């Protein structure tokens, strides 16, 4: 028996959630055939089988979270001697000696990053599969399962007849016909069930349904907890007067440009800090982690090379980043190694905030909702457009003076006409 452990689906992700098994126990499967659809904080990906043989055991059901490196499935492989059962199948051992690693396997676990699972000599990248005659990607198939939409009832609008995310959301929004209740079966009346009185807990008084925090939200909760434990945050706030802007200025692009102006004045905020080693690195380039809000949770994806990009290049990168996040097809390299963070929550509501830093970054800037404000000008008054800015910094690595000078340089840059 061969035990297939969950590989790393995204460069360091600690776990993944089972969305849907493509096989059942006892099925025959060939190497590289789709085995299971898994959801991580980054994407939904079909994991291929590493063996040819019979599926002996599935180590989890849809909705279960499997830790990276733990058993995912076991296989009976023809011609292979049986190996010890998976950890959850073993009896308690008398000794703690670890089993010897297998000397060889038909296909070693590949590098396995989300959306790019190497299997033999080919790559599965958001591969379109055929489910009951319907062409669909893993991410869209997972969405349909979540929204309880039957794929066979959807008219696809994607290229080559592929069902898109919009198709599933549109189908989910349509009212579902209510079936008439079935007539009671004739026969002896059902014996009343015995009931047991149980004292209600506080959870019993909830007015909605409890649901597990999974996927992106589970990762978000883990990252927020780590930030709370590792960072000493302090926030300062001020308003940027953008009255001089020409019509049609791209707000997010201007915010990105002002970050580089701030770093030029105070490089210490475009930096990483290692609290354990008590060391920091000041970056010579700027890659901004942009917070993107989705129904599944918060993503922070990196925009590379802010310091050397034109406004047109930045807008193109922003659009591509947002599309990748919405479609859950983000390259793993775009979700790490940013040097400073930006949150533009003002597109919804809110003036000031205390945004949370993701280590090892030392600073995050949040832009609030643009407002009109009366300001004194040359003994009179004018109405100017104002963007409120909130800067949170890790006070272990950044002084208050450095943070204030960084923010001042941002305000000066944002005050320019273009």
mmCIF file of C-alpha atoms in Angstrom:
data_model
loop_
_atom_site.group_PDB
_atom_site.id
_atom_site.type_symbol
_atom_site.label_atom_id
_atom_site.label_comp_id
_atom_site.label_asym_id
_atom_site.label_seq_id
_atom_site.Cartn_x
_atom_site.Cartn_y
_atom_site.Cartn_z
ATOM 1 C CA UNK A 1 0.000 0.000 0.000
ATOM 2 C CA UNK A 2 1.248 3.466 -0.915
ATOM 3 C CA UNK A 3 0.241 6.479 1.186
ATOM 4 C CA UNK A 4 0.056 9.824 -0.617
ATOM 5 C CA UNK A 5 0.583 12.761 1.742
ATOM 6 C CA UNK A 6 -0.845 16.183 0.912
ATOM 7 C CA UNK A 7 1.915 18.128 -0.868
ATOM 8 C CA UNK A 8 2.553 21.819 -0.387
ATOM 9 C CA UNK A 9 -0.031 23.434 -2.656
ATOM 10 C CA UNK A 10 1.304 26.943 -2.319
ATOM 11 C CA UNK A 11 4.831 27.522 -1.051
ATOM 12 C CA UNK A 12 4.452 27.083 2.664
ATOM 13 C CA UNK A 13 0.676 26.784 3.090
ATOM 14 C CA UNK A 14 0.023 24.694 6.207
ATOM 15 C CA UNK A 15 -3.177 23.009 5.038
ATOM 16 C CA UNK A 16 -5.899 22.749 2.409
ATOM 17 C CA UNK A 17 -9.589 21.892 2.396
ATOM 18 C CA UNK A 18 -11.110 18.988 0.488
ATOM 19 C CA UNK A 19 -13.674 20.347 -1.961
ATOM 20 C CA UNK A 20 -14.590 17.220 -3.905
ATOM 21 C CA UNK A 21 -13.203 13.729 -4.422
ATOM 22 C CA UNK A 22 -13.043 12.600 -8.055
ATOM 23 C CA UNK A 23 -12.866 8.943 -7.017
ATOM 24 C CA UNK A 24 -14.277 6.613 -4.391
ATOM 25 C CA UNK A 25 -12.603 3.916 -2.347
ATOM 26 C CA UNK A 26 -12.160 0.810 -4.482
ATOM 27 C CA UNK A 27 -11.918 2.720 -7.785
ATOM 28 C CA UNK A 28 -9.083 2.055 -10.194
ATOM 29 C CA UNK A 29 -6.995 5.088 -11.085
ATOM 30 C CA UNK A 30 -4.010 5.884 -13.277
ATOM 31 C CA UNK A 31 -1.109 8.203 -12.581
ATOM 32 C CA UNK A 32 -2.005 11.850 -13.307
ATOM 33 C CA UNK A 33 -5.764 11.195 -13.306
ATOM 34 C CA UNK A 34 -7.627 13.831 -11.214
ATOM 35 C CA UNK A 35 -7.820 12.582 -7.636
ATOM 36 C CA UNK A 36 -9.286 15.383 -5.544
ATOM 37 C CA UNK A 37 -10.138 19.071 -5.732
ATOM 38 C CA UNK A 38 -8.497 21.054 -2.913
ATOM 39 C CA UNK A 39 -9.043 24.648 -1.813
ATOM 40 C CA UNK A 40 -6.327 26.761 -0.246
ATOM 41 C CA UNK A 41 -6.207 30.421 0.640
ATOM 42 C CA UNK A 42 -4.905 31.036 -2.865
ATOM 43 C CA UNK A 43 -6.866 28.906 -5.298
ATOM 44 C CA UNK A 44 -8.839 25.753 -5.977
ATOM 45 C CA UNK A 45 -6.749 23.124 -7.724
ATOM 46 C CA UNK A 46 -7.224 19.552 -8.874
ATOM 47 C CA UNK A 47 -4.576 17.298 -7.348
ATOM 48 C CA UNK A 48 -3.608 14.409 -9.661
ATOM 49 C CA UNK A 49 -2.960 10.859 -8.571
ATOM 50 C CA UNK A 50 0.714 9.992 -8.053
ATOM 51 C CA UNK A 51 0.101 6.261 -8.621
ATOM 52 C CA UNK A 52 -1.610 3.763 -10.864
ATOM 53 C CA UNK A 53 -3.635 1.259 -8.874
ATOM 54 C CA UNK A 54 -6.693 0.909 -6.675
ATOM 55 C CA UNK A 55 -7.831 3.609 -4.260
ATOM 56 C CA UNK A 56 -7.673 1.844 -0.895
ATOM 57 C CA UNK A 57 -8.612 4.692 1.462
ATOM 58 C CA UNK A 58 -9.561 8.355 1.324
ATOM 59 C CA UNK A 59 -8.300 10.178 4.402
ATOM 60 C CA UNK A 60 -11.069 12.752 4.690
ATOM 61 C CA UNK A 61 -14.386 13.923 3.309
ATOM 62 C CA UNK A 62 -15.520 17.077 1.529
ATOM 63 C CA UNK A 63 -15.086 19.997 3.911
ATOM 64 C CA UNK A 64 -12.298 18.382 5.937
ATOM 65 C CA UNK A 65 -9.051 20.328 6.368
ATOM 66 C CA UNK A 66 -5.894 18.295 5.740
ATOM 67 C CA UNK A 67 -2.535 19.500 7.018
ATOM 68 C CA UNK A 68 0.327 19.637 4.545
ATOM 69 C CA UNK A 69 2.344 16.427 4.816
ATOM 70 C CA UNK A 70 -0.509 14.399 6.345
ATOM 71 C CA UNK A 71 -2.144 11.408 4.563
ATOM 72 C CA UNK A 72 -4.557 12.313 1.785
ATOM 73 C CA UNK A 73 -5.177 8.958 0.093
ATOM 74 C CA UNK A 74 -3.825 5.392 0.153
ATOM 75 C CA UNK A 75 -3.368 3.172 -2.899
ATOM 76 C CA UNK A 76 -2.900 -0.509 -3.607
ATOM 77 C CA UNK A 77 -0.224 -0.521 -6.308
ATOM 78 C CA UNK A 78 0.348 -3.699 -8.289
ATOM 79 C CA UNK A 79 3.760 -5.204 -7.774
ATOM 80 C CA UNK A 80 4.544 -3.086 -4.708
ATOM 81 C CA UNK A 81 4.963 -4.667 -1.261
ATOM 82 C CA UNK A 82 2.527 -3.428 1.336
ATOM 83 C CA UNK A 83 3.818 -0.585 3.457
ATOM 84 C CA UNK A 84 2.697 0.333 6.984
ATOM 85 C CA UNK A 85 -0.749 1.839 7.204
ATOM 86 C CA UNK A 86 -1.241 5.546 7.437
ATOM 87 C CA UNK A 87 -0.930 7.104 10.908
ATOM 88 C CA UNK A 88 -4.671 7.196 11.483
ATOM 89 C CA UNK A 89 -4.878 3.469 10.721
ATOM 90 C CA UNK A 90 -1.999 2.295 12.934
ATOM 91 C CA UNK A 91 -2.277 0.757 16.362
ATOM 92 C CA UNK A 92 -0.347 2.474 19.159
ATOM 93 C CA UNK A 93 3.342 1.771 18.706
ATOM 94 C CA UNK A 94 5.573 0.506 21.484
ATOM 95 C CA UNK A 95 8.504 2.597 20.286
ATOM 96 C CA UNK A 96 8.892 6.034 18.747
ATOM 97 C CA UNK A 97 11.206 4.969 15.958
ATOM 98 C CA UNK A 98 10.146 6.547 12.663
ATOM 99 C CA UNK A 99 9.556 4.276 9.651
ATOM 100 C CA UNK A 100 12.179 4.288 6.932
ATOM 101 C CA UNK A 101 11.296 6.436 3.915
ATOM 102 C CA UNK A 102 10.273 4.718 0.723
ATOM 103 C CA UNK A 103 13.176 4.213 -1.619
ATOM 104 C CA UNK A 104 11.253 4.963 -4.777
ATOM 105 C CA UNK A 105 7.832 5.790 -6.106
ATOM 106 C CA UNK A 106 6.267 5.956 -9.576
ATOM 107 C CA UNK A 107 6.291 9.752 -9.407
ATOM 108 C CA UNK A 108 7.830 11.854 -6.672
ATOM 109 C CA UNK A 109 5.766 14.642 -5.169
ATOM 110 C CA UNK A 110 6.273 17.621 -7.430
ATOM 111 C CA UNK A 111 6.948 21.224 -6.526
ATOM 112 C CA UNK A 112 3.183 21.598 -6.284
ATOM 113 C CA UNK A 113 2.339 25.248 -6.220
ATOM 114 C CA UNK A 114 -1.251 26.308 -6.602
ATOM 115 C CA UNK A 115 -2.373 26.403 -10.217
ATOM 116 C CA UNK A 116 0.831 24.773 -11.393
ATOM 117 C CA UNK A 117 0.909 21.126 -10.348
ATOM 118 C CA UNK A 118 3.569 19.238 -12.275
ATOM 119 C CA UNK A 119 2.499 15.732 -13.159
ATOM 120 C CA UNK A 120 4.999 13.649 -15.071
ATOM 121 C CA UNK A 121 5.740 15.695 -18.190
ATOM 122 C CA UNK A 122 2.709 17.977 -18.145
ATOM 123 C CA UNK A 123 1.249 20.758 -16.046
ATOM 124 C CA UNK A 124 -2.277 21.168 -14.660
ATOM 125 C CA UNK A 125 -3.010 24.886 -14.492
ATOM 126 C CA UNK A 126 -6.644 25.749 -13.743
ATOM 127 C CA UNK A 127 -7.364 22.822 -16.064
ATOM 128 C CA UNK A 128 -10.846 22.615 -17.504
ATOM 129 C CA UNK A 129 -12.446 19.306 -16.610
ATOM 130 C CA UNK A 130 -15.564 17.687 -17.988
ATOM 131 C CA UNK A 131 -18.204 17.016 -15.336
ATOM 132 C CA UNK A 132 -21.293 15.248 -16.651
ATOM 133 C CA UNK A 133 -20.654 16.811 -20.048
ATOM 134 C CA UNK A 134 -20.066 20.293 -18.587
ATOM 135 C CA UNK A 135 -16.715 22.055 -19.093
ATOM 136 C CA UNK A 136 -15.637 23.768 -15.868
ATOM 137 C CA UNK A 137 -12.507 24.749 -13.916
ATOM 138 C CA UNK A 138 -11.871 23.528 -10.336
ATOM 139 C CA UNK A 139 -12.544 26.978 -8.844
ATOM 140 C CA UNK A 140 -15.888 27.365 -10.611
ATOM 141 C CA UNK A 141 -16.869 23.791 -9.786
ATOM 142 C CA UNK A 142 -16.138 24.502 -6.108
ATOM 143 C CA UNK A 143 -18.236 27.683 -6.258
ATOM 144 C CA UNK A 144 -21.162 25.765 -7.753
ATOM 145 C CA UNK A 145 -20.926 23.217 -4.964
ATOM 146 C CA UNK A 146 -20.849 25.971 -2.340
ATOM 147 C CA UNK A 147 -23.856 27.784 -3.839
ATOM 148 C CA UNK A 148 -25.721 24.499 -4.407
ATOM 149 C CA UNK A 149 -26.023 25.086 -8.145
ATOM 150 C CA UNK A 150 -26.424 22.137 -10.503
ATOM 151 C CA UNK A 151 -23.834 22.505 -13.268
ATOM 152 C CA UNK A 152 -25.913 20.604 -15.824
ATOM 153 C CA UNK A 153 -28.637 23.267 -15.582
ATOM 154 C CA UNK A 154 -26.307 26.124 -16.531
ATOM 155 C CA UNK A 155 -25.923 27.552 -20.023
ATOM 156 C CA UNK A 156 -22.169 28.280 -20.332
ATOM 157 C CA UNK A 157 -21.019 31.666 -21.589
ATOM 158 C CA UNK A 158 -17.260 31.127 -21.499
ATOM 159 C CA UNK A 159 -14.916 30.463 -24.388
ATOM 160 C CA UNK A 160 -15.312 27.000 -25.930
ATOM 161 C CA UNK A 161 -18.433 26.381 -23.847
ATOM 162 C CA UNK A 162 -16.782 26.628 -20.423
ATOM 163 C CA UNK A 163 -18.996 27.505 -17.448
ATOM 164 C CA UNK A 164 -17.751 30.728 -15.831
ATOM 165 C CA UNK A 165 -17.995 32.091 -12.318
ATOM 166 C CA UNK A 166 -20.564 34.635 -13.513
ATOM 167 C CA UNK A 167 -22.698 31.811 -14.953
ATOM 168 C CA UNK A 168 -22.798 30.076 -11.556
ATOM 169 C CA UNK A 169 -23.541 33.274 -9.632
ATOM 170 C CA UNK A 170 -26.319 34.148 -12.077
ATOM 171 C CA UNK A 171 -27.858 30.685 -11.674
ATOM 172 C CA UNK A 172 -27.622 30.919 -7.880
ATOM 173 C CA UNK A 173 -29.504 34.233 -7.918
ATOM 174 C CA UNK A 174 -32.461 32.726 -9.750
ATOM 175 C CA UNK A 175 -35.342 31.478 -7.577
ATOM 176 C CA UNK A 176 -35.490 27.715 -7.082
ATOM 177 C CA UNK A 177 -38.880 26.054 -7.706
ATOM 178 C CA UNK A 178 -40.415 24.691 -4.526
ATOM 179 C CA UNK A 179 -41.401 21.041 -4.756
ATOM 180 C CA UNK A 180 -44.738 19.958 -3.380
ATOM 181 C CA UNK A 181 -44.443 17.866 -0.214
ATOM 182 C CA UNK A 182 -44.661 14.129 -0.779
ATOM 183 C CA UNK A 183 -47.854 12.398 0.272
ATOM 184 C CA UNK A 184 -47.553 10.404 3.513
ATOM 185 C CA UNK A 185 -46.924 6.727 2.927
ATOM 186 C CA UNK A 186 -49.701 4.351 3.904
ATOM 187 C CA UNK A 187 -48.896 1.981 6.690
ATOM 188 C CA UNK A 188 -48.498 1.864 10.435
ATOM 189 C CA UNK A 189 -47.964 5.172 12.158
ATOM 190 C CA UNK A 190 -44.398 5.948 13.120
ATOM 191 C CA UNK A 191 -43.634 5.403 16.780
ATOM 192 C CA UNK A 192 -42.979 8.701 18.560
ATOM 193 C CA UNK A 193 -39.294 9.269 19.235
ATOM 194 C CA UNK A 194 -38.026 9.521 22.773
ATOM 195 C CA UNK A 195 -36.689 12.937 23.679
ATOM 196 C CA UNK A 196 -34.044 13.947 26.160
ATOM 197 C CA UNK A 197 -33.979 17.325 27.847
ATOM 198 C CA UNK A 198 -30.577 18.976 27.547
ATOM 199 C CA UNK A 199 -29.650 22.245 29.209
ATOM 200 C CA UNK A 200 -29.063 24.862 26.531
ATOM 201 C CA UNK A 201 -25.618 26.375 26.104
ATOM 202 C CA UNK A 202 -25.033 30.016 25.054
ATOM 203 C CA UNK A 203 -24.454 28.771 21.492
ATOM 204 C CA UNK A 204 -28.007 27.426 21.453
ATOM 205 C CA UNK A 205 -29.360 30.978 21.559
ATOM 206 C CA UNK A 206 -27.677 32.014 18.284
ATOM 207 C CA UNK A 207 -30.222 33.363 15.810
ATOM 208 C CA UNK A 208 -28.279 32.150 12.763
ATOM 209 C CA UNK A 209 -26.370 29.056 11.770
ATOM 210 C CA UNK A 210 -22.805 28.428 12.924
ATOM 211 C CA UNK A 211 -20.389 27.822 10.069
ATOM 212 C CA UNK A 212 -16.775 26.736 9.963
ATOM 213 C CA UNK A 213 -14.144 29.306 9.000
ATOM 214 C CA UNK A 214 -12.434 27.769 5.990
ATOM 215 C CA UNK A 215 -10.250 28.573 3.010
ATOM 216 C CA UNK A 216 -9.266 32.217 2.683
ATOM 217 C CA UNK A 217 -10.975 33.277 5.905
ATOM 218 C CA UNK A 218 -9.130 30.584 7.876
ATOM 219 C CA UNK A 219 -5.820 31.858 6.518
ATOM 220 C CA UNK A 220 -6.864 35.453 7.203
ATOM 221 C CA UNK A 221 -7.628 34.588 10.824
ATOM 222 C CA UNK A 222 -4.248 32.889 11.195
ATOM 223 C CA UNK A 223 -2.379 35.854 9.689
ATOM 224 C CA UNK A 224 -4.241 38.361 11.875
ATOM 225 C CA UNK A 225 -3.429 36.339 15.002
ATOM 226 C CA UNK A 226 0.233 36.179 14.023
ATOM 227 C CA UNK A 227 0.294 39.931 13.495
ATOM 228 C CA UNK A 228 -1.246 40.526 16.916
ATOM 229 C CA UNK A 229 1.423 38.377 18.540
ATOM 230 C CA UNK A 230 4.443 39.622 16.585
ATOM 231 C CA UNK A 231 3.910 43.345 15.880
ATOM 232 C CA UNK A 232 3.917 46.422 18.142
ATOM 233 C CA UNK A 233 1.566 48.659 16.104
ATOM 234 C CA UNK A 234 1.147 52.417 16.355
ATOM 235 C CA UNK A 235 -1.006 54.546 14.025
ATOM 236 C CA UNK A 236 -0.895 58.153 12.866
ATOM 237 C CA UNK A 237 -3.442 59.856 10.626
ATOM 238 C CA UNK A 238 -3.736 62.922 8.435
ATOM 239 C CA UNK A 239 -5.617 64.299 5.412
ATOM 240 C CA UNK A 240 -4.312 64.681 1.860
ATOM 241 C CA UNK A 241 -5.672 67.694 -0.030
ATOM 242 C CA UNK A 242 -6.168 66.660 -3.676
ATOM 243 C CA UNK A 243 -7.883 69.858 -4.842
ATOM 244 C CA UNK A 244 -5.184 70.408 -7.497
ATOM 245 C CA UNK A 245 -5.767 67.092 -9.247
ATOM 246 C CA UNK A 246 -6.807 67.234 -12.868
ATOM 247 C CA UNK A 247 -10.076 65.545 -13.789
ATOM 248 C CA UNK A 248 -9.923 61.749 -14.097
ATOM 249 C CA UNK A 249 -6.880 61.071 -11.907
ATOM 250 C CA UNK A 250 -6.526 57.379 -10.973
ATOM 251 C CA UNK A 251 -6.774 57.422 -7.170
ATOM 252 C CA UNK A 252 -5.132 54.064 -6.475
ATOM 253 C CA UNK A 253 -2.290 54.743 -8.904
ATOM 254 C CA UNK A 254 -1.629 58.115 -7.250
ATOM 255 C CA UNK A 255 -1.614 56.451 -3.829
ATOM 256 C CA UNK A 256 0.927 53.913 -5.060
ATOM 257 C CA UNK A 257 3.147 56.662 -6.446
ATOM 258 C CA UNK A 258 2.960 58.569 -3.175
ATOM 259 C CA UNK A 259 4.198 55.494 -1.308
ATOM 260 C CA UNK A 260 7.432 55.621 -3.287
ATOM 261 C CA UNK A 261 7.702 59.337 -2.517
ATOM 262 C CA UNK A 262 7.333 58.484 1.170
ATOM 263 C CA UNK A 263 10.032 55.809 0.929
ATOM 264 C CA UNK A 264 12.366 58.249 -0.802
ATOM 265 C CA UNK A 265 12.046 60.519 2.248
ATOM 266 C CA UNK A 266 12.130 57.712 4.856
ATOM 267 C CA UNK A 267 13.336 54.313 3.555
ATOM 268 C CA UNK A 268 12.756 52.704 6.944
ATOM 269 C CA UNK A 269 9.075 52.099 6.256
ATOM 270 C CA UNK A 270 9.688 50.214 3.005
ATOM 271 C CA UNK A 271 11.370 47.502 5.018
ATOM 272 C CA UNK A 272 11.195 44.119 6.741
ATOM 273 C CA UNK A 273 11.900 43.446 10.395
ATOM 274 C CA UNK A 274 12.992 40.181 12.025
ATOM 275 C CA UNK A 275 12.057 40.416 15.687
ATOM 276 C CA UNK A 276 13.803 37.202 16.672
ATOM 277 C CA UNK A 277 17.125 38.246 15.144
ATOM 278 C CA UNK A 278 16.535 41.951 15.886
ATOM 279 C CA UNK A 279 17.476 42.840 12.312
ATOM 280 C CA UNK A 280 15.878 44.816 9.506
ATOM 281 C CA UNK A 281 16.403 45.240 5.773
ATOM 282 C CA UNK A 282 15.664 48.466 3.889
ATOM 283 C CA UNK A 283 14.449 47.621 0.397
ATOM 284 C CA UNK A 284 15.865 49.381 -2.637
ATOM 285 C CA UNK A 285 12.757 48.530 -4.655
ATOM 286 C CA UNK A 286 9.081 48.740 -3.777
ATOM 287 C CA UNK A 287 6.573 45.899 -4.138
ATOM 288 C CA UNK A 288 3.240 46.886 -2.612
ATOM 289 C CA UNK A 289 0.890 44.364 -1.049
ATOM 290 C CA UNK A 290 -2.585 45.566 -2.068
ATOM 291 C CA UNK A 291 -5.502 44.386 0.051
ATOM 292 C CA UNK A 292 -8.363 43.030 -2.103
ATOM 293 C CA UNK A 293 -11.755 42.369 -0.534
ATOM 294 C CA UNK A 294 -13.752 39.348 -1.769
ATOM 295 C CA UNK A 295 -16.772 37.432 -0.467
ATOM 296 C CA UNK A 296 -14.402 34.600 0.469
ATOM 297 C CA UNK A 297 -12.176 36.871 2.553
ATOM 298 C CA UNK A 298 -9.255 39.262 2.277
ATOM 299 C CA UNK A 299 -6.378 38.724 -0.133
ATOM 300 C CA UNK A 300 -3.118 40.697 -0.123
ATOM 301 C CA UNK A 301 -1.503 40.476 -3.557
ATOM 302 C CA UNK A 302 1.743 42.118 -4.630
ATOM 303 C CA UNK A 303 2.216 44.809 -7.254
ATOM 304 C CA UNK A 304 5.853 44.637 -8.325
ATOM 305 C CA UNK A 305 8.207 47.452 -9.220
ATOM 306 C CA UNK A 306 6.200 50.478 -8.113
ATOM 307 C CA UNK A 307 9.365 52.590 -8.256
ATOM 308 C CA UNK A 308 9.886 51.990 -11.976
ATOM 309 C CA UNK A 309 6.342 51.713 -13.360
ATOM 310 C CA UNK A 310 4.356 54.295 -15.305
ATOM 311 C CA UNK A 311 0.753 55.097 -14.418
ATOM 312 C CA UNK A 312 -0.461 53.007 -17.358
ATOM 313 C CA UNK A 313 1.646 50.043 -16.239
ATOM 314 C CA UNK A 314 0.363 50.322 -12.679
ATOM 315 C CA UNK A 315 -3.277 50.413 -13.807
ATOM 316 C CA UNK A 316 -2.742 47.376 -16.043
ATOM 317 C CA UNK A 317 -1.112 45.493 -13.158
ATOM 318 C CA UNK A 318 -3.929 46.458 -10.795
ATOM 319 C CA UNK A 319 -6.603 45.212 -13.198
ATOM 320 C CA UNK A 320 -4.772 41.939 -13.756
ATOM 321 C CA UNK A 321 -4.276 41.452 -10.020
ATOM 322 C CA UNK A 322 -7.942 42.040 -9.255
ATOM 323 C CA UNK A 323 -9.092 39.660 -12.009
ATOM 324 C CA UNK A 324 -6.739 36.965 -10.727
ATOM 325 C CA UNK A 325 -8.053 37.376 -7.187
ATOM 326 C CA UNK A 326 -11.697 37.241 -8.249
ATOM 327 C CA UNK A 327 -11.095 34.157 -10.414
ATOM 328 C CA UNK A 328 -8.937 32.499 -7.731
ATOM 329 C CA UNK A 329 -6.106 32.063 -10.224
ATOM 330 C CA UNK A 330 -3.391 34.064 -8.457
ATOM 331 C CA UNK A 331 0.187 32.996 -9.144
ATOM 332 C CA UNK A 332 1.780 32.041 -5.791
ATOM 333 C CA UNK A 333 4.593 34.542 -6.283
ATOM 334 C CA UNK A 334 2.018 37.360 -6.292
ATOM 335 C CA UNK A 335 0.948 36.599 -2.714
ATOM 336 C CA UNK A 336 4.251 37.053 -0.939
ATOM 337 C CA UNK A 337 7.378 39.176 -0.544
ATOM 338 C CA UNK A 338 5.733 42.597 -0.739
ATOM 339 C CA UNK A 339 7.738 45.321 1.005
ATOM 340 C CA UNK A 340 4.930 47.631 2.214
ATOM 341 C CA UNK A 341 1.115 47.404 2.266
ATOM 342 C CA UNK A 342 -1.810 49.500 1.007
ATOM 343 C CA UNK A 343 -5.520 49.262 1.817
ATOM 344 C CA UNK A 344 -8.001 51.483 -0.023
ATOM 345 C CA UNK A 345 -11.048 50.750 2.144
ATOM 346 C CA UNK A 346 -12.479 54.179 1.321
ATOM 347 C CA UNK A 347 -14.088 52.806 -1.832
ATOM 348 C CA UNK A 348 -16.765 51.503 0.569
ATOM 349 C CA UNK A 349 -16.960 53.735 3.637
ATOM 350 C CA UNK A 350 -14.965 54.981 6.580
ATOM 351 C CA UNK A 351 -12.603 57.847 7.248
ATOM 352 C CA UNK A 352 -9.745 56.591 9.439
ATOM 353 C CA UNK A 353 -8.616 53.133 10.524
ATOM 354 C CA UNK A 354 -5.917 51.179 12.361
ATOM 355 C CA UNK A 355 -4.925 48.700 9.622
ATOM 356 C CA UNK A 356 -3.028 45.527 10.502
ATOM 357 C CA UNK A 357 0.512 44.819 9.329
ATOM 358 C CA UNK A 358 1.506 41.426 7.968
ATOM 359 C CA UNK A 359 5.034 40.561 9.141
ATOM 360 C CA UNK A 360 7.794 40.931 8.092
ATOM 361 C CA UNK A 361 6.522 44.269 6.702
ATOM 362 C CA UNK A 362 6.741 47.229 9.081
ATOM 363 C CA UNK A 363 4.118 49.563 7.607
ATOM 364 C CA UNK A 364 0.668 49.670 6.033
ATOM 365 C CA UNK A 365 -1.179 52.727 4.703
ATOM 366 C CA UNK A 366 -4.974 52.836 4.545
ATOM 367 C CA UNK A 367 -6.912 55.370 2.484
ATOM 368 C CA UNK A 368 -10.405 56.338 3.651
ATOM 369 C CA UNK A 369 -13.403 57.679 1.763
ATOM 370 C CA UNK A 370 -12.840 60.885 -0.230
ATOM 371 C CA UNK A 371 -14.877 63.792 1.096
ATOM 372 C CA UNK A 372 -15.535 67.449 0.336
ATOM 373 C CA UNK A 373 -14.333 69.806 3.071
ATOM 374 C CA UNK A 374 -14.324 73.573 3.580
ATOM 375 C CA UNK A 375 -10.728 74.823 3.984
ATOM 376 C CA UNK A 376 -9.366 78.342 4.620
ATOM 377 C CA UNK A 377 -7.522 79.834 1.617
ATOM 378 C CA UNK A 378 -5.945 83.342 1.585
ATOM 379 C CA UNK A 379 -8.406 84.792 4.069
ATOM 380 C CA UNK A 380 -11.390 83.112 2.418
ATOM 381 C CA UNK A 381 -12.834 79.624 2.149
ATOM 382 C CA UNK A 382 -12.908 76.949 -0.560
ATOM 383 C CA UNK A 383 -14.303 73.459 -0.824
ATOM 384 C CA UNK A 384 -11.529 70.911 -1.479
ATOM 385 C CA UNK A 385 -11.461 67.148 -2.045
ATOM 386 C CA UNK A 386 -9.761 65.353 0.842
ATOM 387 C CA UNK A 387 -8.400 61.815 1.201
ATOM 388 C CA UNK A 388 -7.946 60.687 4.830
ATOM 389 C CA UNK A 389 -4.832 58.544 5.353
ATOM 390 C CA UNK A 390 -4.002 56.198 8.234
ATOM 391 C CA UNK A 391 -0.482 54.861 8.673
ATOM 392 C CA UNK A 392 0.175 51.920 11.012
ATOM 393 C CA UNK A 393 3.822 51.082 11.675
ATOM 394 C CA UNK A 394 5.727 48.562 13.774
ATOM 395 C CA UNK A 395 7.189 50.715 16.529
ATOM 396 C CA UNK A 396 9.971 48.200 17.192
ATOM 397 C CA UNK A 397 11.530 49.059 13.815
ATOM 398 C CA UNK A 398 10.173 52.538 13.034
ATOM 399 C CA UNK A 399 10.271 55.707 15.125
ATOM 400 C CA UNK A 400 7.402 58.134 15.320
ATOM 401 C CA UNK A 401 9.474 60.776 13.563
ATOM 402 C CA UNK A 402 10.267 58.458 10.661
ATOM 403 C CA UNK A 403 6.590 57.576 10.272
ATOM 404 C CA UNK A 404 5.535 61.244 10.371
ATOM 405 C CA UNK A 405 8.117 62.253 7.745
ATOM 406 C CA UNK A 406 7.031 59.354 5.518
ATOM 407 C CA UNK A 407 3.396 60.440 5.769
ATOM 408 C CA UNK A 408 4.314 64.083 5.132
ATOM 409 C CA UNK A 409 6.115 63.101 1.914
ATOM 410 C CA UNK A 410 2.995 61.195 0.811
ATOM 411 C CA UNK A 411 0.802 64.242 1.506
ATOM 412 C CA UNK A 412 3.113 66.509 -0.484
ATOM 413 C CA UNK A 413 3.127 64.154 -3.459
ATOM 414 C CA UNK A 414 -0.664 63.753 -3.407
ATOM 415 C CA UNK A 415 -1.074 67.537 -3.376
ATOM 416 C CA UNK A 416 0.599 67.818 -6.810
ATOM 417 C CA UNK A 417 -1.679 68.289 -9.848
ATOM 418 C CA UNK A 418 -0.336 65.151 -11.525
#
